Short mmCIF file of C-alpha atoms in Angstrom, two decimals:
data_model
loop_
_atom_site.label_atom_id
_atom_site.label_comp_id
_atom_site.label_asym_id
_atom_site.label_seq_id
_atom_site.Cartn_x
_atom_site.Cartn_y
_atom_site.Cartn_z
CA MET O 1 24.17 -17.31 -10.79
CA SER O 2 20.54 -16.42 -10.09
CA ASP O 3 18.84 -13.35 -11.77
CA VAL O 4 17.13 -11.06 -8.87
CA ARG O 5 13.46 -10.73 -10.13
CA GLY O 6 12.49 -8.45 -7.29
CA ILE O 7 13.69 -6.74 -3.87
CA GLY O 8 11.29 -5.85 -1.05
CA LEU O 9 12.05 -3.61 1.93
CA ASP O 10 9.53 -2.71 4.91
CA LEU O 11 9.93 -1.20 8.23
CA CYS O 12 7.36 -1.56 11.06
CA GLU O 13 7.05 0.54 14.63
CA ILE O 14 7.24 -2.08 17.41
CA SER O 15 4.92 0.12 19.38
CA ARG O 16 2.04 -0.59 16.78
CA THR O 17 2.46 -4.04 17.14
CA HIS O 18 2.24 -4.08 20.66
CA GLU O 19 -1.47 -2.88 20.74
CA MET O 20 -2.32 -5.77 18.27
CA LEU O 21 -0.94 -8.44 20.46
CA ASP O 22 -4.37 -7.77 22.38
CA ARG O 23 -6.46 -8.15 19.27
CA PRO O 24 -6.81 -11.81 18.63
CA ALA O 25 -8.89 -11.30 15.71
CA PHE O 26 -6.03 -9.33 13.74
CA ILE O 27 -3.41 -12.01 15.02
CA LYS O 28 -5.66 -14.95 13.64
CA ARG O 29 -6.25 -13.08 10.28
CA CYS O 30 -2.57 -12.35 9.77
CA LEU O 31 -0.56 -15.22 11.22
CA THR O 32 -0.82 -19.01 10.68
CA GLU O 33 -0.83 -21.30 13.47
CA GLN O 34 2.78 -21.90 13.50
CA GLU O 35 3.43 -18.14 13.56
CA GLN O 36 1.03 -17.50 16.52
CA GLU O 37 2.81 -20.36 18.44
CA TYR O 38 6.31 -18.60 17.64
CA LEU O 39 5.04 -15.32 18.94
CA GLN O 40 3.62 -16.79 22.09
CA SER O 41 7.11 -18.42 22.83
CA ARG O 42 8.92 -14.99 22.43
CA GLY O 43 7.46 -13.59 25.93
CA LYS O 44 8.58 -10.02 26.45
CA MET O 45 10.01 -10.05 22.72
CA ALA O 46 6.48 -10.89 21.20
CA SER O 47 6.00 -7.18 20.14
CA GLU O 48 9.57 -7.15 18.36
CA SER O 49 8.78 -10.49 16.73
CA LEU O 50 5.29 -9.35 15.55
CA ALA O 51 6.82 -6.28 13.98
CA ALA O 52 9.43 -8.28 12.28
CA MET O 53 7.03 -11.04 10.92
CA TRP O 54 4.82 -7.95 9.58
CA ALA O 55 7.69 -6.33 8.01
CA ALA O 56 8.79 -9.67 6.50
CA LYS O 57 5.25 -10.38 4.96
CA GLU O 58 5.29 -6.86 3.49
CA ALA O 59 8.67 -6.87 2.16
CA CYS O 60 7.81 -10.15 0.31
CA LEU O 61 4.98 -8.66 -1.29
CA LYS O 62 6.79 -5.69 -2.45
CA ALA O 63 9.43 -7.87 -3.90
CA PHE O 64 6.48 -9.36 -5.87
CA GLY O 65 5.47 -5.89 -6.84
CA THR O 66 1.81 -6.58 -5.79
CA GLY O 67 1.21 -5.18 -2.51
CA ILE O 68 -1.23 -6.83 -0.34
CA VAL O 69 -3.05 -9.07 -2.67
CA VAL O 70 -3.16 -12.42 -1.06
CA PRO O 71 -4.25 -13.40 2.55
CA LEU O 72 -1.31 -12.55 4.70
CA THR O 73 -1.38 -16.27 6.24
CA ASP O 74 -0.15 -17.25 2.68
CA VAL O 75 3.17 -15.48 3.53
CA GLU O 76 4.27 -17.47 6.56
CA ILE O 77 7.54 -16.53 8.29
CA LEU O 78 9.45 -19.52 9.96
CA HIS O 79 12.69 -19.97 11.84
CA ASP O 80 15.15 -22.41 10.59
CA ASN O 81 17.55 -22.58 13.77
CA GLY O 82 17.11 -19.09 14.36
CA ARG O 83 17.29 -18.12 10.72
CA PRO O 84 14.07 -16.39 9.18
CA CYS O 85 12.45 -17.89 6.06
CA TYR O 86 9.48 -17.95 4.03
CA CYS O 87 7.07 -20.59 3.42
CA LEU O 88 4.42 -19.70 0.77
CA HIS O 89 1.16 -21.03 0.38
CA GLY O 90 -1.72 -20.52 -2.06
CA LYS O 91 -1.68 -17.81 -4.46
CA ALA O 92 1.63 -16.44 -2.83
CA ALA O 93 3.09 -19.83 -3.65
CA GLU O 94 1.81 -19.53 -7.22
CA MET O 95 3.24 -16.09 -7.57
CA LEU O 96 6.65 -17.38 -6.46
CA GLY O 97 6.75 -20.19 -8.95
CA ASP O 98 10.18 -21.81 -9.43
CA GLY O 99 11.89 -18.84 -7.59
CA LYS O 100 13.40 -18.47 -4.39
CA LEU O 101 12.98 -16.11 -1.28
CA PHE O 102 15.87 -14.61 0.77
CA LEU O 103 14.82 -13.04 4.00
CA SER O 104 16.73 -10.85 6.53
CA ILE O 105 14.97 -9.40 9.60
CA THR O 106 16.12 -6.77 12.29
CA HIS O 107 14.87 -4.91 15.09
CA GLU O 108 16.25 -2.22 17.39
CA ALA O 109 15.34 1.13 18.66
CA GLY O 110 11.62 0.64 18.44
CA ILE O 111 11.70 -0.43 14.65
CA ALA O 112 11.81 -3.70 12.95
CA ALA O 113 12.86 -4.14 9.33
CA ALA O 114 12.90 -6.87 6.77
CA VAL O 115 14.66 -7.33 3.32
CA CYS O 116 13.32 -9.72 0.94
CA ILE O 117 15.16 -10.73 -2.42
CA TRP O 118 13.18 -12.82 -4.86
CA THR O 119 15.63 -14.78 -7.41
CA GLU O 120 14.84 -17.02 -10.25
#
């Protein structure tokens, strides 16, 4: 059985991210091209998806115990047949090492939440 190295939890108000959709510089700075494409495919659900991705990125860095010390594009949120998962790049991948990350995302009543578990 794998040992847990860290747990991260984050919440994000969906109304906050709705405003961010109209800020291309913010989107480019925080999301990879694949994440941006996913967001564009979400239509009316784009705000919820952005809030969930933001919460997932923050949850990952909280699991590492670091806060935002890497470019947010180093923590990529992908979807494997609808299941959210992480794909880390650069310094974030170095921090992960041989470990594994598990991700759960939800959104309801104006709030998105994400939980990240980092195991050996």
